[in-house]
């Protein structure tokens, strides 16, 4: 991990661009508390630096400090109430607060709707806001204004801006509405239109969620042929382990993942050991399963899923 020694050399950030670069790198490395401290120090000395205030709100958001994030985003709106992104971020944090507390959620619905709708009105090309509105109206109970029709309206707006996003949004709406055939249709259209990792992931996850592991594996294999991501070896192994399917293929993929593992894969290596333990358990090989699960726990002793899996293995 890169060490940012120049922080020590400078008493404070003199240029906003330097702060932005530093904060984004810390965010990328998930060093959110460190980013918060650096940005907060800068904001104290530069209380009118709008970009820094936004970054501080982002730092709080990454740490799920919703009230603190709201305080910073409110400052942004007081500075510029015509900025769509500020309304979007404010509404997003309100939404996260609502998810945490269902009782308080009822009192937040109006403000969430107002923030997202205002952002959409201010910027007719704001894709993230339209995604938020698709999810908001789909997840909100009908009695409080939830509406599949409204979700599809914003999905249509997304499709005008980006066919891939529009198709993915329609896939999401129909999957949420328990219309799997329509959902699959739109996820496939998104894949044909875009071919990105996101498109492959949405389709393979759809197949997993609907108990179609063979289709999930086939989709992930196609994704690997196109994108050559080592993490996809893990995904194949995961599906095989979860569904007791093509265990040799799953084992080979997991071993390949381990052999080529690096931080950029985004999946800690202990998860591969965990999946290998599952595969061994599926083969009724208790001793081998224990070896792999102990290896996972040797990497991370507080690995809760591995602890529960070890109990299941011991009870074989």
Short mmCIF file of C-alpha atoms in Angstrom, two decimals:
data_model
loop_
_atom_site.label_atom_id
_atom_site.label_comp_id
_atom_site.label_asym_id
_atom_site.label_seq_id
_atom_site.Cartn_x
_atom_site.Cartn_y
_atom_site.Cartn_z
CA UNK A 1 0.00 0.00 0.00
CA UNK A 2 1.33 3.38 -0.99
CA UNK A 3 2.64 5.61 1.81
CA UNK A 4 1.79 9.27 1.45
CA UNK A 5 4.93 10.74 2.98
CA UNK A 6 4.39 14.18 1.49
CA UNK A 7 1.67 14.74 4.10
CA UNK A 8 4.39 14.98 6.71
CA UNK A 9 6.31 17.48 4.64
CA UNK A 10 3.45 19.96 4.26
CA UNK A 11 1.73 21.68 7.19
CA UNK A 12 -1.54 21.77 5.24
CA UNK A 13 -2.85 21.25 1.74
CA UNK A 14 -2.33 24.38 -0.26
CA UNK A 15 -4.20 23.33 -3.36
CA UNK A 16 -7.63 21.79 -3.63
CA UNK A 17 -6.46 19.42 -6.35
CA UNK A 18 -3.83 17.91 -4.02
CA UNK A 19 -6.47 17.31 -1.35
CA UNK A 20 -8.82 15.70 -3.86
CA UNK A 21 -6.15 13.35 -5.19
CA UNK A 22 -5.05 12.41 -1.68
CA UNK A 23 -8.60 11.83 -0.44
CA UNK A 24 -9.55 9.73 -3.45
CA UNK A 25 -6.48 7.52 -3.02
CA UNK A 26 -7.29 7.05 0.66
CA UNK A 27 -10.89 6.24 -0.25
CA UNK A 28 -9.64 3.69 -2.77
CA UNK A 29 -7.52 2.07 -0.06
CA UNK A 30 -10.49 2.18 2.36
CA UNK A 31 -8.58 4.41 4.78
CA UNK A 32 -11.67 6.46 5.49
CA UNK A 33 -10.80 7.62 9.00
CA UNK A 34 -7.42 8.84 7.82
CA UNK A 35 -9.08 10.68 4.96
CA UNK A 36 -11.58 12.23 7.37
CA UNK A 37 -8.84 13.55 9.64
CA UNK A 38 -6.87 15.07 6.77
CA UNK A 39 -9.90 16.71 5.15
CA UNK A 40 -11.30 17.95 8.46
CA UNK A 41 -7.98 19.65 9.26
CA UNK A 42 -8.11 21.38 5.89
CA UNK A 43 -11.75 22.46 6.29
CA UNK A 44 -11.04 24.06 9.69
CA UNK A 45 -8.49 26.31 7.98
CA UNK A 46 -10.54 26.69 4.79
CA UNK A 47 -14.24 26.75 5.82
CA UNK A 48 -15.33 28.03 2.41
CA UNK A 49 -13.70 25.25 0.40
CA UNK A 50 -16.80 23.60 -1.07
CA UNK A 51 -14.88 20.73 -2.66
CA UNK A 52 -13.27 19.89 0.69
CA UNK A 53 -16.65 20.01 2.46
CA UNK A 54 -18.02 17.56 -0.10
CA UNK A 55 -15.05 15.24 0.42
CA UNK A 56 -15.56 15.40 4.19
CA UNK A 57 -19.20 14.42 3.72
CA UNK A 58 -18.05 11.55 1.50
CA UNK A 59 -15.57 10.42 4.18
CA UNK A 60 -18.34 10.34 6.79
CA UNK A 61 -20.59 8.50 4.37
CA UNK A 62 -18.01 5.80 3.77
CA UNK A 63 -17.93 5.25 7.54
CA UNK A 64 -21.75 5.20 7.80
CA UNK A 65 -21.68 8.36 9.90
CA UNK A 66 -24.92 9.48 8.31
CA UNK A 67 -25.75 12.46 10.53
CA UNK A 68 -22.28 13.91 10.12
CA UNK A 69 -22.44 13.38 6.36
CA UNK A 70 -25.84 15.13 6.23
CA UNK A 71 -24.42 18.12 8.10
CA UNK A 72 -21.70 18.57 5.45
CA UNK A 73 -24.02 17.97 2.49
CA UNK A 74 -26.49 20.50 3.92
CA UNK A 75 -23.69 23.09 3.80
CA UNK A 76 -23.28 22.28 0.12
CA UNK A 77 -26.98 22.86 -0.55
CA UNK A 78 -26.89 26.14 1.36
CA UNK A 79 -24.02 27.18 -0.90
CA UNK A 80 -25.68 26.06 -4.15
CA UNK A 81 -29.23 24.76 -4.13
CA UNK A 82 -29.15 24.33 -7.91
CA UNK A 83 -26.47 21.64 -7.88
CA UNK A 84 -28.04 18.28 -8.79
CA UNK A 85 -25.22 16.22 -7.32
CA UNK A 86 -25.58 17.91 -3.92
CA UNK A 87 -29.29 17.04 -3.82
CA UNK A 88 -28.48 13.48 -4.93
CA UNK A 89 -25.93 12.96 -2.17
CA UNK A 90 -28.19 14.49 0.47
CA UNK A 91 -31.06 12.24 -0.57
CA UNK A 92 -28.79 9.21 -0.68
CA UNK A 93 -27.66 9.67 2.91
CA UNK A 94 -31.25 10.19 4.04
CA UNK A 95 -32.04 6.91 2.31
CA UNK A 96 -29.31 5.12 4.23
CA UNK A 97 -30.66 6.52 7.51
CA UNK A 98 -34.10 5.25 6.54
CA UNK A 99 -32.74 1.75 5.92
CA UNK A 100 -31.22 1.67 9.41
CA UNK A 101 -34.33 2.71 11.30
CA UNK A 102 -37.76 1.73 9.95
CA UNK A 103 -39.58 3.90 12.49
CA UNK A 104 -37.67 7.04 11.50
CA UNK A 105 -37.89 6.03 7.85
CA UNK A 106 -41.52 7.13 7.63
CA UNK A 107 -40.55 10.69 8.49
CA UNK A 108 -37.73 10.74 5.94
CA UNK A 109 -39.61 9.49 2.87
CA UNK A 110 -40.79 12.94 1.82
CA UNK A 111 -37.33 14.50 2.04
CA UNK A 112 -35.71 11.58 0.20
CA UNK A 113 -38.24 11.87 -2.63
CA UNK A 114 -37.84 15.64 -2.74
CA UNK A 115 -34.03 15.45 -2.93
CA UNK A 116 -33.89 12.83 -5.69
CA UNK A 117 -36.67 14.44 -7.71
CA UNK A 118 -35.02 17.85 -7.47
CA UNK A 119 -31.70 16.40 -8.62
CA UNK A 120 -33.42 14.81 -11.61
CA UNK A 121 -35.13 18.11 -12.49
CA UNK A 122 -31.88 20.06 -12.27
CA UNK A 123 -29.84 17.64 -14.36
CA UNK A 124 -31.67 15.77 -17.10
CA UNK A 125 -28.58 13.64 -17.70
CA UNK A 126 -27.88 12.62 -14.08
CA UNK A 127 -27.76 8.83 -14.34
CA UNK A 128 -27.15 8.06 -10.64
CA UNK A 129 -30.20 10.06 -9.58
CA UNK A 130 -32.43 8.16 -11.96
CA UNK A 131 -31.08 4.87 -10.67
CA UNK A 132 -31.85 6.05 -7.14
CA UNK A 133 -35.42 6.90 -8.15
CA UNK A 134 -35.87 3.51 -9.84
CA UNK A 135 -34.87 1.76 -6.61
CA UNK A 136 -36.68 4.22 -4.34
CA UNK A 137 -40.09 3.80 -5.98
CA UNK A 138 -39.64 0.05 -6.33
CA UNK A 139 -38.69 -0.57 -2.69
CA UNK A 140 -41.15 1.90 -1.18
CA UNK A 141 -44.44 0.26 -0.11
CA UNK A 142 -47.41 1.29 -2.24
CA UNK A 143 -49.17 2.85 0.73
CA UNK A 144 -46.31 5.38 0.99
CA UNK A 145 -46.09 6.13 -2.71
CA UNK A 146 -44.17 3.16 -4.06
CA UNK A 147 -44.91 2.54 -7.71
CA UNK A 148 -43.61 0.14 -10.35
CA UNK A 149 -44.96 2.53 -12.98
CA UNK A 150 -42.82 5.38 -11.65
CA UNK A 151 -39.77 3.09 -11.43
CA UNK A 152 -40.22 2.12 -15.07
CA UNK A 153 -40.65 5.80 -15.98
CA UNK A 154 -37.17 6.56 -14.65
CA UNK A 155 -35.83 3.37 -16.23
CA UNK A 156 -37.10 4.72 -19.56
CA UNK A 157 -35.28 8.00 -18.89
CA UNK A 158 -32.14 6.00 -18.16
CA UNK A 159 -32.48 4.11 -21.41
CA UNK A 160 -32.50 7.40 -23.32
CA UNK A 161 -29.25 8.40 -21.59
CA UNK A 162 -27.65 4.95 -21.65
CA UNK A 163 -29.17 1.82 -23.16
CA UNK A 164 -27.13 -0.38 -20.82
CA UNK A 165 -28.34 1.43 -17.69
CA UNK A 166 -31.90 1.45 -18.98
CA UNK A 167 -31.90 -2.29 -19.64
CA UNK A 168 -30.25 -3.04 -16.27
CA UNK A 169 -32.81 -0.84 -14.50
CA UNK A 170 -35.71 -2.62 -16.23
CA UNK A 171 -34.15 -5.95 -15.33
CA UNK A 172 -33.96 -4.83 -11.71
CA UNK A 173 -37.60 -3.65 -11.68
CA UNK A 174 -38.94 -6.88 -13.15
CA UNK A 175 -36.77 -9.05 -10.91
CA UNK A 176 -37.98 -7.14 -7.85
CA UNK A 177 -41.55 -7.53 -9.13
CA UNK A 178 -41.05 -11.30 -9.42
CA UNK A 179 -41.17 -11.34 -13.22
CA UNK A 180 -38.05 -13.46 -13.89
CA UNK A 181 -38.61 -13.96 -17.62
CA UNK A 182 -38.76 -10.21 -18.24
CA UNK A 183 -35.83 -9.62 -15.90
CA UNK A 184 -33.68 -12.14 -17.75
CA UNK A 185 -34.67 -10.56 -21.08
CA UNK A 186 -33.45 -7.11 -20.04
CA UNK A 187 -30.28 -8.35 -18.33
CA UNK A 188 -29.41 -10.15 -21.56
CA UNK A 189 -30.15 -7.00 -23.59
CA UNK A 190 -27.83 -5.04 -21.27
CA UNK A 191 -25.11 -7.62 -21.82
CA UNK A 192 -25.52 -7.46 -25.59
CA UNK A 193 -25.45 -3.65 -25.52
CA UNK A 194 -22.55 -3.23 -23.12
CA UNK A 195 -20.64 -6.41 -22.39
CA UNK A 196 -19.11 -4.91 -19.24
CA UNK A 197 -18.24 -6.83 -16.09
CA UNK A 198 -21.28 -5.22 -14.44
CA UNK A 199 -23.56 -6.68 -17.13
CA UNK A 200 -22.10 -10.16 -16.72
CA UNK A 201 -22.30 -9.88 -12.93
CA UNK A 202 -25.96 -8.82 -12.97
CA UNK A 203 -26.93 -11.72 -15.22
CA UNK A 204 -24.94 -14.34 -13.32
CA UNK A 205 -26.28 -13.05 -9.98
CA UNK A 206 -29.81 -13.25 -11.41
CA UNK A 207 -29.25 -16.92 -12.30
CA UNK A 208 -27.86 -17.63 -8.82
CA UNK A 209 -30.80 -15.90 -7.16
CA UNK A 210 -33.21 -17.99 -9.22
CA UNK A 211 -31.56 -21.34 -8.57
CA UNK A 212 -30.01 -21.73 -12.02
CA UNK A 213 -26.36 -22.41 -11.12
CA UNK A 214 -25.42 -24.00 -14.47
CA UNK A 215 -26.46 -20.84 -16.30
CA UNK A 216 -24.63 -18.76 -13.69
CA UNK A 217 -21.40 -20.70 -14.24
CA UNK A 218 -21.74 -20.51 -18.03
CA UNK A 219 -22.22 -16.73 -17.80
CA UNK A 220 -19.18 -16.29 -15.56
CA UNK A 221 -17.09 -18.40 -17.93
CA UNK A 222 -18.11 -16.15 -20.82
CA UNK A 223 -17.18 -13.14 -18.70
CA UNK A 224 -13.72 -14.63 -18.15
CA UNK A 225 -13.26 -15.23 -21.89
CA UNK A 226 -13.87 -11.51 -22.45
CA UNK A 227 -12.37 -9.82 -19.39
CA UNK A 228 -9.73 -12.29 -18.10
CA UNK A 229 -10.29 -11.34 -14.45
CA UNK A 230 -8.78 -13.72 -11.90
CA UNK A 231 -11.66 -12.97 -9.51
CA UNK A 232 -13.98 -14.77 -11.91
CA UNK A 233 -12.21 -18.05 -11.07
CA UNK A 234 -13.36 -17.48 -7.49
CA UNK A 235 -16.92 -16.75 -8.61
CA UNK A 236 -17.11 -20.04 -10.49
CA UNK A 237 -15.75 -21.88 -7.47
CA UNK A 238 -18.27 -20.15 -5.22
CA UNK A 239 -21.27 -21.22 -7.33
CA UNK A 240 -19.98 -24.78 -7.60
CA UNK A 241 -19.46 -24.95 -3.84
CA UNK A 242 -22.81 -23.40 -2.95
CA UNK A 243 -24.81 -25.67 -5.27
CA UNK A 244 -22.72 -28.86 -5.01
CA UNK A 245 -22.20 -28.62 -8.76
CA UNK A 246 -19.24 -29.59 -10.98
CA UNK A 247 -16.98 -29.87 -7.94
CA UNK A 248 -13.83 -30.66 -9.94
CA UNK A 249 -14.31 -27.52 -12.02
CA UNK A 250 -14.96 -25.48 -8.88
CA UNK A 251 -11.85 -26.83 -7.17
CA UNK A 252 -9.65 -26.17 -10.21
CA UNK A 253 -10.93 -22.62 -10.52
CA UNK A 254 -10.33 -21.89 -6.84
CA UNK A 255 -6.79 -23.27 -7.02
CA UNK A 256 -6.14 -21.05 -10.05
CA UNK A 257 -7.55 -18.08 -8.16
CA UNK A 258 -5.23 -18.78 -5.20
CA UNK A 259 -2.20 -19.24 -7.45
CA UNK A 260 -2.74 -15.88 -9.17
CA UNK A 261 -4.21 -14.00 -6.21
CA UNK A 262 -3.44 -10.33 -5.69
CA UNK A 263 -5.02 -7.40 -3.86
CA UNK A 264 -6.57 -6.12 -7.08
CA UNK A 265 -8.82 -9.21 -7.18
CA UNK A 266 -10.90 -7.57 -4.45
CA UNK A 267 -11.58 -10.90 -2.73
CA UNK A 268 -9.55 -11.93 0.34
CA UNK A 269 -7.77 -15.23 -0.17
CA UNK A 270 -9.37 -16.80 2.91
CA UNK A 271 -12.68 -16.88 1.04
CA UNK A 272 -11.13 -19.25 -1.51
CA UNK A 273 -10.01 -21.57 1.33
CA UNK A 274 -13.55 -21.37 2.72
CA UNK A 275 -15.04 -22.43 -0.63
CA UNK A 276 -12.54 -25.29 -0.94
CA UNK A 277 -13.67 -26.47 2.49
CA UNK A 278 -17.26 -26.42 1.25
CA UNK A 279 -16.32 -28.47 -1.80
CA UNK A 280 -14.53 -31.02 0.38
CA UNK A 281 -17.56 -31.17 2.68
CA UNK A 282 -19.79 -31.74 -0.35
CA UNK A 283 -17.54 -34.68 -1.24
CA UNK A 284 -17.98 -35.94 2.34
CA UNK A 285 -14.22 -35.61 2.91
CA UNK A 286 -14.26 -34.37 6.48
CA UNK A 287 -10.49 -34.33 7.06
CA UNK A 288 -9.76 -32.31 3.93
CA UNK A 289 -12.61 -29.94 4.68
CA UNK A 290 -11.14 -29.29 8.13
CA UNK A 291 -7.72 -28.58 6.63
CA UNK A 292 -9.13 -25.93 4.31
CA UNK A 293 -11.40 -24.31 6.89
CA UNK A 294 -8.53 -24.15 9.40
CA UNK A 295 -6.40 -22.53 6.72
CA UNK A 296 -9.10 -19.88 6.22
CA UNK A 297 -9.23 -19.26 9.98
CA UNK A 298 -5.45 -19.06 10.19
CA UNK A 299 -5.62 -16.08 7.85
CA UNK A 300 -8.53 -14.43 9.69
CA UNK A 301 -9.34 -15.80 13.11
CA UNK A 302 -12.61 -13.81 13.40
CA UNK A 303 -13.98 -15.13 10.08
CA UNK A 304 -17.58 -15.71 11.25
CA UNK A 305 -18.77 -17.67 8.22
CA UNK A 306 -15.74 -19.97 8.48
CA UNK A 307 -16.39 -20.59 12.17
CA UNK A 308 -19.97 -21.61 11.43
CA UNK A 309 -18.82 -23.79 8.53
CA UNK A 310 -16.29 -25.52 10.80
CA UNK A 311 -19.09 -26.41 13.20
CA UNK A 312 -21.04 -27.95 10.33
CA UNK A 313 -17.99 -29.91 9.19
CA UNK A 314 -17.32 -31.22 12.69
CA UNK A 315 -20.92 -32.42 12.88
CA UNK A 316 -20.60 -34.49 9.70
#
